[in-house]
Coordinates of C-alpha atoms and ligand atoms in Angstrom, one line a residue:
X214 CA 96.3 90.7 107.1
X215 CA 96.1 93.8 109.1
X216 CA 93.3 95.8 108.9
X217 CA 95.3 99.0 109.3
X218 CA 98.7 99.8 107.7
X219 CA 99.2 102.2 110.7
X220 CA 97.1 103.5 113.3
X221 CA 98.4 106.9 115.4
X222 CA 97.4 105.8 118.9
X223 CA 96.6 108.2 122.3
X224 CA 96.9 112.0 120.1
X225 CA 94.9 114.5 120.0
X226 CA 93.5 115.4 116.8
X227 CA 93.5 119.1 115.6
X228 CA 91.6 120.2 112.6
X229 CA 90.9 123.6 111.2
X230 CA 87.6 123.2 112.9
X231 CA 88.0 121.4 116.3
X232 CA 89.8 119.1 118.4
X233 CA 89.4 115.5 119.8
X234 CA 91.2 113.3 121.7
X235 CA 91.2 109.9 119.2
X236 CA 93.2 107.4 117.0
X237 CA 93.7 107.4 113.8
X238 CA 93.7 104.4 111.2
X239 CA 95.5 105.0 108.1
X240 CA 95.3 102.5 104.9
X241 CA 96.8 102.5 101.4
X242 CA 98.3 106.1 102.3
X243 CA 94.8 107.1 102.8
X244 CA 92.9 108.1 106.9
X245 CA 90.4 105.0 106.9
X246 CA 89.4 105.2 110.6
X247 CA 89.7 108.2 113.5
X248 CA 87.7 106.2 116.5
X249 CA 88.5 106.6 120.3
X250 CA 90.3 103.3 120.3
X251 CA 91.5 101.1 117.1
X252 CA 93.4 97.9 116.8
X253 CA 95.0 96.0 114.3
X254 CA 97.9 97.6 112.6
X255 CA 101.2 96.5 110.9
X256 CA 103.0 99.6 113.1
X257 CA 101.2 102.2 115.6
X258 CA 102.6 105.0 116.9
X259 CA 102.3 106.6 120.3
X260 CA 101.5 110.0 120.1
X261 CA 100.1 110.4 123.6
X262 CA 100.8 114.0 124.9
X263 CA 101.1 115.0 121.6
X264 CA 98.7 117.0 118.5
X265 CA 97.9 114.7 115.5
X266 CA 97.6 117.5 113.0
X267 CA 97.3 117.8 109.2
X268 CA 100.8 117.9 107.6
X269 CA 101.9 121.4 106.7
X270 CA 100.8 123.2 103.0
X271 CA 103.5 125.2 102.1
X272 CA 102.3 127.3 99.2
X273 CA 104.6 129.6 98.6
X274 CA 108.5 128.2 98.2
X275 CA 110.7 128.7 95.2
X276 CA 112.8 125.7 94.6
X277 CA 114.8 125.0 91.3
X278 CA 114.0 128.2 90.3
X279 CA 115.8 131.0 87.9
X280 CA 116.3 133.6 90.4
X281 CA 114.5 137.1 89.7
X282 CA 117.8 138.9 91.5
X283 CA 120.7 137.0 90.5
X284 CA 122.2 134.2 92.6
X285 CA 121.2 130.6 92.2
X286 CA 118.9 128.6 94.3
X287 CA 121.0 126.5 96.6
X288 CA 118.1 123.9 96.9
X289 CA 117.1 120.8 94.9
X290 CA 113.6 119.6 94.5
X291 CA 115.5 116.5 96.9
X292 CA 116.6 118.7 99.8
X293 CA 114.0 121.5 99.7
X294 CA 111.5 118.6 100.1
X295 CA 113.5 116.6 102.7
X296 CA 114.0 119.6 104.8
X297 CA 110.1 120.3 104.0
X298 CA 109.3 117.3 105.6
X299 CA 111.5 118.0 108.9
X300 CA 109.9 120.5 109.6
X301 CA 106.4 118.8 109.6
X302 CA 104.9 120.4 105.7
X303 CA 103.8 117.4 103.4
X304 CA 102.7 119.4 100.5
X305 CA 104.4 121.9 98.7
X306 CA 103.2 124.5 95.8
X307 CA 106.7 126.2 94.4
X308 CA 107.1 127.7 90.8
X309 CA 107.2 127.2 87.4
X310 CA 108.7 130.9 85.9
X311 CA 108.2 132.2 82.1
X312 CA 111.1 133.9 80.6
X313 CA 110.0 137.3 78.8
X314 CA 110.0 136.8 75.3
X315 CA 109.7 133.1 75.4
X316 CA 106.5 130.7 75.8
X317 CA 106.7 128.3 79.3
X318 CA 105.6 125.2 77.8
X319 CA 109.6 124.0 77.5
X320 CA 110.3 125.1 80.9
X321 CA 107.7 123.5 82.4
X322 CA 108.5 120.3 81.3
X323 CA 111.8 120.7 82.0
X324 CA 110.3 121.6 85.7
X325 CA 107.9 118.6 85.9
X326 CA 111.3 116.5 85.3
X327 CA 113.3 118.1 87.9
X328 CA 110.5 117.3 90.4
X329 CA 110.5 113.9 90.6
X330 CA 113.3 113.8 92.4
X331 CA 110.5 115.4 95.2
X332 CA 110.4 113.5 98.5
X333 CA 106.8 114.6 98.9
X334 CA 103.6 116.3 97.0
X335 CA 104.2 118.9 95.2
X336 CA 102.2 121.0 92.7
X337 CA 102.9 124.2 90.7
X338 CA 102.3 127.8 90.0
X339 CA 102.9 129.5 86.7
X340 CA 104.6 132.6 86.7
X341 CA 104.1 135.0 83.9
X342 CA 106.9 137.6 83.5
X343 CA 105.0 138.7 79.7
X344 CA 101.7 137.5 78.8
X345 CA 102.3 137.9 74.7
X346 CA 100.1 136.1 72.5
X347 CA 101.9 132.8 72.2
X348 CA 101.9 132.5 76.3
X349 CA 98.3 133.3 76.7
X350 CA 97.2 131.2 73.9
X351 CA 99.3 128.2 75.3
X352 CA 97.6 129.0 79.2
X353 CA 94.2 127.1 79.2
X354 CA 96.0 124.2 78.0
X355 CA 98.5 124.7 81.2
X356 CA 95.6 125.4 83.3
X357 CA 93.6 122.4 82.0
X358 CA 96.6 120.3 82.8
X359 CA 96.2 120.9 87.0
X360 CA 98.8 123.8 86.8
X361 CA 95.4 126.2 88.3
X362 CA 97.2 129.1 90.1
X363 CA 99.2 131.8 88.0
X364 CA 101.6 134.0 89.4
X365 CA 102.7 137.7 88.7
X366 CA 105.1 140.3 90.0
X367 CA 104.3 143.9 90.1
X368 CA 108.6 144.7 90.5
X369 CA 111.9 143.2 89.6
X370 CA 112.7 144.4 85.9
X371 CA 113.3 140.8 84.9
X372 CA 109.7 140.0 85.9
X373 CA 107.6 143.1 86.7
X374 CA 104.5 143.5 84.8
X375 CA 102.2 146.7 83.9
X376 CA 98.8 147.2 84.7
X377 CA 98.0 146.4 80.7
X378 CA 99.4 143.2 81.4
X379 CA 97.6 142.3 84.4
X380 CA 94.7 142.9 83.4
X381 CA 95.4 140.5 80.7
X382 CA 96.8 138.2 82.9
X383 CA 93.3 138.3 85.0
X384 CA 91.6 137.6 81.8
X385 CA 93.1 134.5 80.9
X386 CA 92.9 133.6 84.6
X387 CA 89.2 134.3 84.9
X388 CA 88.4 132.3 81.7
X389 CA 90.3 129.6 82.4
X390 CA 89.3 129.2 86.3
X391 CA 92.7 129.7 87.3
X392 CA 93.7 132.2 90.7
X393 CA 96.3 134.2 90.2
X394 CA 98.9 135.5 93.2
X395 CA 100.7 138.2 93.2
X396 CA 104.1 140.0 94.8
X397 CA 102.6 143.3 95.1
X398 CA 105.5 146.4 95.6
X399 CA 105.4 149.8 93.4
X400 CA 108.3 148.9 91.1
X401 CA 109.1 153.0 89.7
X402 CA 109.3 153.9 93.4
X403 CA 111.7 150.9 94.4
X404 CA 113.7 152.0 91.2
X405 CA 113.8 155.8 92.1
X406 CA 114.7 155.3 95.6
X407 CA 117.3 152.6 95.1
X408 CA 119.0 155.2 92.2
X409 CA 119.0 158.3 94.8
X410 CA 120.0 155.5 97.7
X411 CA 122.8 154.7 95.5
X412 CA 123.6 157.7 94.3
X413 CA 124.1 158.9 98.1
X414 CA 126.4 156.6 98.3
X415 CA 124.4 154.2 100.7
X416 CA 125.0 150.8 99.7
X417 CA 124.6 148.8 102.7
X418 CA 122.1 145.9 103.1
X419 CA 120.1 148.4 105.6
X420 CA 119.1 150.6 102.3
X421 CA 116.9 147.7 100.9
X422 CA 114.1 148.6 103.5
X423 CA 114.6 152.0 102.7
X424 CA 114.4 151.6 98.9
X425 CA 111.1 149.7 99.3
X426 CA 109.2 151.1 102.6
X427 CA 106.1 150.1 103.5
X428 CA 103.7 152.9 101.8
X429 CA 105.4 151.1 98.2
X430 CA 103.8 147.4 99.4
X431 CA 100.2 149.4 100.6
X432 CA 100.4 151.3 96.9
X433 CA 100.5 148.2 95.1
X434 CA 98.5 146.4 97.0
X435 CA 95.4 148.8 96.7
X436 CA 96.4 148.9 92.9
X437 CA 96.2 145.1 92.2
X438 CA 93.0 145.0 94.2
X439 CA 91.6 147.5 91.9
X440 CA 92.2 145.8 88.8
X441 CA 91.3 142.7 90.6
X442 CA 87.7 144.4 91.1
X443 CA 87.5 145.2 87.9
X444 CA 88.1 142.0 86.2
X445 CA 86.4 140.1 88.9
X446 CA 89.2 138.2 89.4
X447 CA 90.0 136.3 92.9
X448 CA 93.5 136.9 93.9
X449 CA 96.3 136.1 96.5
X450 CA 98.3 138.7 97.9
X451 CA 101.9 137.4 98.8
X452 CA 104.3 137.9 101.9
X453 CA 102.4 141.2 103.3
X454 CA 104.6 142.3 106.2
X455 CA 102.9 145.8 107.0
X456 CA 99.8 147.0 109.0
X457 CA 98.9 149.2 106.0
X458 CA 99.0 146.5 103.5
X459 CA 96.8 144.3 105.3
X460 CA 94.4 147.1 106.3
X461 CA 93.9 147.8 102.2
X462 CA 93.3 143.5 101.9
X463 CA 90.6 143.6 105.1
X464 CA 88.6 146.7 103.5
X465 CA 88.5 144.8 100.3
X466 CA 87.7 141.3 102.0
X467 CA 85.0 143.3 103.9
X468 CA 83.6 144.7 100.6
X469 CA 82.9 140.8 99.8
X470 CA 85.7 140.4 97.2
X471 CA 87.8 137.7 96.7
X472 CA 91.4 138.9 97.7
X473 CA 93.1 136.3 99.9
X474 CA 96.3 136.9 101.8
X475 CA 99.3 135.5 103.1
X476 CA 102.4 136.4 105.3
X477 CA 105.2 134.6 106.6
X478 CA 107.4 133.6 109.8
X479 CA 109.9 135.7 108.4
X480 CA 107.9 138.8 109.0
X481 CA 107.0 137.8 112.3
X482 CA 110.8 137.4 113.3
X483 CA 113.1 139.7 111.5
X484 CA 113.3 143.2 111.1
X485 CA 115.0 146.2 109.7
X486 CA 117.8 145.7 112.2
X487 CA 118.5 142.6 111.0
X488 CA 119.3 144.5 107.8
X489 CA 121.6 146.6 109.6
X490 CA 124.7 144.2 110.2
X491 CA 128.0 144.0 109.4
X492 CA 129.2 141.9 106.4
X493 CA 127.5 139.3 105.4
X494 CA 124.9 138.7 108.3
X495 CA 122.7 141.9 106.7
X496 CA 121.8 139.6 103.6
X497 CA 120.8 136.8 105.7
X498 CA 117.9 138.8 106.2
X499 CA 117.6 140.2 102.8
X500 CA 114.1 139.8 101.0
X501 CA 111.7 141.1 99.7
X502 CA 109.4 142.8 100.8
X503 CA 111.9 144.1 103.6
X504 CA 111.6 142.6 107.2
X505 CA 109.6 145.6 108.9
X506 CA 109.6 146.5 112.9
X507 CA 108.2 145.0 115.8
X508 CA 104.7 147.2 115.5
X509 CA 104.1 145.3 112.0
X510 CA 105.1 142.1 113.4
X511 CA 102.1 142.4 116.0
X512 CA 100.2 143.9 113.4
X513 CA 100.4 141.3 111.6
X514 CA 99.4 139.0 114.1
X515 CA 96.0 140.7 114.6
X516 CA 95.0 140.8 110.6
X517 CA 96.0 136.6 111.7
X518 CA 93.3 136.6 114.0
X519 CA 90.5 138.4 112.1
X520 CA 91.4 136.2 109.2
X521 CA 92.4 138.8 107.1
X522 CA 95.7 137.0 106.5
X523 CA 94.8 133.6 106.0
X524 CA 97.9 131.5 105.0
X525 CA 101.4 131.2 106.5
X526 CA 104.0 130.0 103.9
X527 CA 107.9 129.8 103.8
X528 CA 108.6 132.0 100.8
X529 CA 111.7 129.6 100.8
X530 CA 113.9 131.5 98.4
X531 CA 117.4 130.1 98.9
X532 CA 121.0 131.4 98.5
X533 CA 124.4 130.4 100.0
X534 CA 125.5 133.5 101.6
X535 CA 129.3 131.9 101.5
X536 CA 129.6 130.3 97.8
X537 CA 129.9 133.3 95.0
X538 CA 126.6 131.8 92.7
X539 CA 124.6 132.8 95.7
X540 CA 123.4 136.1 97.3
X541 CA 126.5 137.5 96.5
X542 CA 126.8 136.4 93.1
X543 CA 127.8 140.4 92.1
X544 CA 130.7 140.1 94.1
X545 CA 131.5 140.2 98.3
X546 CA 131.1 144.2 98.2
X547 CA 127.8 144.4 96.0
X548 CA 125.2 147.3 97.0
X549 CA 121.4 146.1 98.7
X550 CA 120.5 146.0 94.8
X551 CA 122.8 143.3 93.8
X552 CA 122.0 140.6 96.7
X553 CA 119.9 138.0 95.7
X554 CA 116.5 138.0 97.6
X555 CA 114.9 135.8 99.7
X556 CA 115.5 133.5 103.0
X557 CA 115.7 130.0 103.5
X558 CA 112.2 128.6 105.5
X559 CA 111.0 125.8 104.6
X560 CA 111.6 123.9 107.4
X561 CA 111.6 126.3 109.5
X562 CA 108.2 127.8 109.2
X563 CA 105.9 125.5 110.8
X564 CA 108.0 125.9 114.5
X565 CA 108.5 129.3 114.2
X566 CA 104.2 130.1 113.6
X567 CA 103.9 127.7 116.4
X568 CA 106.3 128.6 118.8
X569 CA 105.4 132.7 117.8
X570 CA 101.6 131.8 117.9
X571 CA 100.3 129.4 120.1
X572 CA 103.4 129.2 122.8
X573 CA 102.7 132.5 123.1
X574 CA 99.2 132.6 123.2
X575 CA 98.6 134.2 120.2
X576 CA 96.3 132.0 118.1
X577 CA 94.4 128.9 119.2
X578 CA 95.8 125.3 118.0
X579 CA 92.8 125.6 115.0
X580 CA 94.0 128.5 113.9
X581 CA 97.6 127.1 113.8
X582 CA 96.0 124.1 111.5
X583 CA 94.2 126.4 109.6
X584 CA 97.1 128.9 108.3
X585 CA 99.5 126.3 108.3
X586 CA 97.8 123.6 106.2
X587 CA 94.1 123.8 105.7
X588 CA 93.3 127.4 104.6
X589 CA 96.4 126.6 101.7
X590 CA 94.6 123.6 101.0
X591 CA 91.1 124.6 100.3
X592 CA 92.4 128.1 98.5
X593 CA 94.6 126.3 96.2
X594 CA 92.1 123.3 95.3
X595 CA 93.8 120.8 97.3
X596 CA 91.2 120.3 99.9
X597 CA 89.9 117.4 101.7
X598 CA 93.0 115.4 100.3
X599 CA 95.2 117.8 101.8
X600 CA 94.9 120.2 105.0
X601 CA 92.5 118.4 107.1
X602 CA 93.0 114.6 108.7
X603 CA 89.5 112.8 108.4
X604 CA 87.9 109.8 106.6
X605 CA 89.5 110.0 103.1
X606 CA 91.7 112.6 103.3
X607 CA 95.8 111.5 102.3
X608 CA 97.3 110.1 105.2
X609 CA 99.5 113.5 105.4
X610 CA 100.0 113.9 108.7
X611 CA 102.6 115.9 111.4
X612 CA 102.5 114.6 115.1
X613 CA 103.8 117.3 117.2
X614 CA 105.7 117.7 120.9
X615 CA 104.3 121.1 122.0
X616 CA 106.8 121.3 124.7
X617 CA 109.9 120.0 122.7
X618 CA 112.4 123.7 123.2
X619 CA 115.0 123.6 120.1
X620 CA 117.4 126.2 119.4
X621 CA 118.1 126.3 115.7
X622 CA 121.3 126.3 114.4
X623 CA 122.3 125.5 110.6
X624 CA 123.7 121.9 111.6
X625 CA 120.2 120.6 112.9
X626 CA 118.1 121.8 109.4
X627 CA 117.9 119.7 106.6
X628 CA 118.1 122.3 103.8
X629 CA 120.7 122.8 101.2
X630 CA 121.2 126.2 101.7
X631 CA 124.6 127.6 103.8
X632 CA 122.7 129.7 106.5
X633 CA 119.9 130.1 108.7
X634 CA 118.4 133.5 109.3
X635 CA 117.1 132.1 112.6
X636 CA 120.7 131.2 113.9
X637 CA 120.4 130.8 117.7
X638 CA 116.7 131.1 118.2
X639 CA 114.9 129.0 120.6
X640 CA 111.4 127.5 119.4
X641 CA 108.7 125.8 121.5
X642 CA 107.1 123.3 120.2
X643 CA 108.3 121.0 117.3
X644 CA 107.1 117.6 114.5
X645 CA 108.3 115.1 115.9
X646 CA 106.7 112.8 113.0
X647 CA 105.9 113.5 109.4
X648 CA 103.8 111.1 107.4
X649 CA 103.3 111.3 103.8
X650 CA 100.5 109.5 101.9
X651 CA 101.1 106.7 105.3
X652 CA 104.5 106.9 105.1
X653 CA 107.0 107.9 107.8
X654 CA 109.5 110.2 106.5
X655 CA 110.5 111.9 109.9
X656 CA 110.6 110.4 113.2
X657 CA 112.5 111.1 116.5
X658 CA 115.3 113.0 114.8
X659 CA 115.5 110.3 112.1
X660 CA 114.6 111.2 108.2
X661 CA 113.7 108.6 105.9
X662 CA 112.2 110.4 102.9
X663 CA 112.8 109.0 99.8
X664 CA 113.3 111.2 96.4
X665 CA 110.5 110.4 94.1
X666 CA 107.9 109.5 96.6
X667 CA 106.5 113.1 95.9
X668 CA 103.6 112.8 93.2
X669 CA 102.7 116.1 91.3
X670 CA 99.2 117.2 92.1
X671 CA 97.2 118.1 89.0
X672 CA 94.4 121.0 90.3
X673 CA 90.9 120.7 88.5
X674 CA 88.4 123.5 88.9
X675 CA 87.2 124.3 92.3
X676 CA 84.2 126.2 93.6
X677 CA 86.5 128.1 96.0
X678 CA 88.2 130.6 93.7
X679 CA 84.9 130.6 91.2
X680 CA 84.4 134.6 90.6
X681 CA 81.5 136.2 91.9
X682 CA 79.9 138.1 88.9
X683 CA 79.8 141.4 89.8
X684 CA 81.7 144.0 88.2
X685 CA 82.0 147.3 88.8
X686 CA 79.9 148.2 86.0
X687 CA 77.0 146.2 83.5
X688 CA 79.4 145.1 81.4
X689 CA 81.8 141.7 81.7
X690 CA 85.2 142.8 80.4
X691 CA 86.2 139.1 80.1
X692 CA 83.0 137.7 77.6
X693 CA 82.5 141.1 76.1
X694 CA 78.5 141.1 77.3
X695 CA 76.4 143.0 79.8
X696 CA 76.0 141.4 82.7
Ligands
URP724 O1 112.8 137.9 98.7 C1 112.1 137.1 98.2 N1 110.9 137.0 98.6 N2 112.6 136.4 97.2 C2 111.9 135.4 96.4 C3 111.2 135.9 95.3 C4 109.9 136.6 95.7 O2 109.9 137.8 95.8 O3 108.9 136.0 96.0
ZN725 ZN1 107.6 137.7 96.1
ZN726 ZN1 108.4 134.2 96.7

C-alpha cells in the first residue's frame, strides 16, 4: 500500500502567511505531509511552475434560494457547486432564508435536503427576514446545530428589518455565539428615490445606481456599526463597493471593534456604465449594491491592502436574463425596480481577484490566499480544516497556472445561469486543478465532481467572533447586569 493517496509534486506552496517551494502528501482526504521531496503515492501531480494554494472559501453565494426581488435562481446546489469548483473554491457558505411571518425550521430542512446534491463543502447562513418570538426561541437550537452565522438585511421590503429588530437579532446572536452579516443600504431612501425615479419617468436599468447611491450604503453602514457597538456584537459587513463605506468599517476596526468586511470582483470590474446599456445587457450588471466607478474600484483596492476589507466572495445571485422566471420575471420592459438582483460569480471570482490583484501588481500572492480562502475560513469558524494547506488541514486544494490568459465567454463556465457579466474579458492567471477532501474534481479543462460528495459543515463555537465585553456603557444589554 501506498503511503500517500496523492502527493502534489514541484509547486509552490502559498499560505495566508508565506510561501515555500515543497510537495505535498495528501491521505484519506486529509494534507499528511508538505516536505521538499516525497514519494510513494497512488497518483502525483506535477504542479511545477505552478502555486499550490488553499481551495477557495466562498462565503457569500445564494444558491436554491427564494429570491428577495423576484426571479428565480437559475442555479442548483449541483451546478452552483460544479461551476464553484472550476473556478478553483472548495467550500461554499450560501443561505438558508426565513419567510416573515413563518419560523425557518421547515425550510431549513427542506435546505439541508436540497444540498446534498452539493459537489463540494458547503455550510449555511440563517437569514432572518422577522425575528418574532417563535424564530428567536427556535435560534439557539439552529445555532447549536453548526448553522453559527445569521444574516440580516437592512432593505428589500420582503426582508428589510428595523433597528428594533436588529438589535434583537444581535441579542440572540450574542447569546448564542453566533456572527451575524449584514446587507447594509438605507431602505426609506432607496424607496423615496426609486418612487421620484419612477415617477420621472426614468425606468431604465441606469436608475438603480441612482436610486441607491453611495451615501445610502455609508448611512447604513455607520448605522449597523452603531447598534453593533451597542450590543457588542461582531459583525460582517457584505458587498461594500464605495470609498465611504469602507472608510466608516476602518474607523470602527481602528476603534478595536469587531466589524469585518467583505467586497467582491464584481465591484472591482463593473460599473455604473454597465448599467447604462441597451436592452437586456443593463441587467446583466444589475445588483445590489450598484456597481460604482473606477475611483471606488481603486478605492476598494486600498481598504484590500490595509485589511480593512478582508474577504472576497461571489455574491453568486443567479438569474437567466433570457428565460421569463428570471431577472425579467415582471415582464421584458420592467423598470430598474422590477429586475431581479444579483450576478452570476461563482466561478468567476477567484480569476477575476487574481488576474485584477496580483497580475496587476496589486496585492501579494498571501494576500490573494488570504481574502480568497483563509480570512473566510478563520472568520466563519472553518479554520485550519479549511483556508490554509498544512499538516491536518482537508486536502482542499487549487493548483494554479499564473500565466494561463482566458477570455471568458458563457460557453467555457460551468454555471447554470444564461449569462456572464464578464462576457469577453481576458483574465491572467487561472485553477488548473481543484481538489476536494483529496479528490480531483477539476483538471486540465476536465470536471469530474460528483453531486453528493459535498458534506455540510456543522460550525461549533469559535474564539474568533467571541465579543469583547465592552459596551458603551456599565451595563450588558444582553444579561441584564452591570458589567
Ligand atoms: O444583488 C444582489 N446582491 N443580490 C443578491 C441578494 C443580496 O443582496 O445579497
Ligand atoms: Zn446583499
Ligand atoms: Zn448576497
Amino acid at each position: 500500500m501506498s503511503e500517500y493517496d496523492l502527493i502534489i509534486k514541484g509547486g509552490t506552496v502559498v499560505n495566508a502567511a508565506d510561501m515555500v517551494k515543497a510537495d505535498v502528501g495528501i491521505r484519506d482526504g486529509r494534507v499528511v505531509a508538505i516536505a521538499e521531496s516525497l514519494s510513494g503515492a497512488d497518483r502525483e501531480i506535477d504542479a511545477s511552475g505552478r502555486y499550490v494554494m488553499p481551495g477557495g472559501v466562498d462565503s457569500h453565494c445564494h444558491i436554491e434560494q427564494p429570491s428577495s426581488t423576484g426571479g428565480k435562481n437559475a442555479e442548483t446546489f449541483e451546478s452552483g457547486t460544479r461551476s464553484a469548483a472550476c473556478g478553483g473554491t472548495t467550500s461554499i457558505i450560501c443561505f438558508c432564508p426565513q419567510e416573515k411571518g413563518s419560523t425557518i425550521t421547515p425550510m431549513l430542512r427542506d435546505y439541508h435536503e436540497k444540498a446534498k446534491k452539493a459537489c463540494i463543502d458547503y455550510s449555511f447562513h440563517l437569514i432572518i427576514n422577522d425575528p418574532s418570538d417563535a424564530v428567536v426561541s427556535e435560534l439557539p437550537g439552529l445555532i447549536g446545530e453548526g448553522h453559527r452565522s445569521l444574516k440580516l438585511f437592512m432593505t428589500y421590503p420582503k426582508n428589510r428589518v428595523d433597528d428594533s429588530e436588529i438589535l434583537r437579532i444581535f441579542e440572540v446572536a450574542r447569546s448564542n455565539e453566533a456572527l451575524v452579516t449584514v446587507h447594509a443600504e438605507n431602505h426609506d431612501a432607496i424607496m423615496y428615490m426609486t418612487d421620484k425615479l419612477l415617477a420621472a419617468g426614468l425606468t431604465g436599468t441606469k436608475y438603480h445606481a441612482w436610486c441607491k447611491p453611495p451615501v445610502v450604503e455609508r448611512e447604513a453602514v455607520h448605522r449597523i456599526i452603531a447598534l453593533a457597538e451597542l450590543m457588542d456584537q461582531p459583525i460582517q459587513i457584505f458587498h461594500v463597493t464605495c470609498a465611504e463605506a469602507a472608510e466608516e468599517i476602518r474607523r470602527a476596526q481602528q476603534r478595536g471593534l469587531k466589524i469585518f468586511a467583505e467586497t467582491c470582483p464584481q465591484y472591482f470590474v463593473l460599473t455604473e456604465d454597465d448599467l447604462d446599456k441597451p436592452s437586456r445587457e443593463g441587467a446583466k450588471a444589475l445588483c445590489s449594491p450598484a456597481p460604482r466607478t473606477e475611483e471606488h474600484q481603486s478605492a476598494l483596492w486600498s481598504y484590500i491592502r490595509s485589511g480593512t476589507l478582508g474577504v472576497v466572495t461571489s455574491d453568486h445571485a443567479p438569474y437567466n436574463v433570457h428565460t421569463p422566471d428570471g431577472k425579467f420575471w415582471a415582464g421584458d420592459n420592467a423598470p430598474f425596480n422590477q429586475i431581479a438582483n444579483g450576478v452570476p460569480g461563482l466561478e468567476t471570482r477567484m480569476p477575476i481577484v487574481f488576474s485584477e490583484g496580483v497580475a496587476t501588481g496589486r496585492i501579494d500572492l498571501q494576500t490573494f490566499v488570504a481574502i480568497t480562502s483563509a480570512n473566510a475560513a478563520k472568520l466563519f469558524g472553518l479554520y485550519p480544516k479549511k483556508g490554509t494547506v498544512s499538516v491536518g488541514a482537508d486536502a482542499d486544494i487549487v493548483i494554479w497556472d499564473a500565466e494561463k490568459a482566458v477570455t471568458v465567454t458563457q460557453d467555457k463556465l460551468h454555471h447554470d445561469t444564461d449569462y456572464t457579466p464578464y462576457e469577453g474579458k481576458t483574465l491572467t492567471g487561472w485553477p488548473v486543478t481543484t481538489i476536494s477532501r483529496g479528490r480531483v474534481i477539476w483538471n486540465d479543462g476536465e470536471v469530474d465532481a460528483e453531486p453528493g460528495w459535498g458534506r455540510f459543515i456543522a460550525r461549533d463555537p469559535y474564539d474568533y467572533i467571541a465579543p469583547r465585553g465592552v459596551f458603551p456603557t456599565p451595563f450588558n444589554p444582553v444579561s441584564g447586569e452591570l458589567v
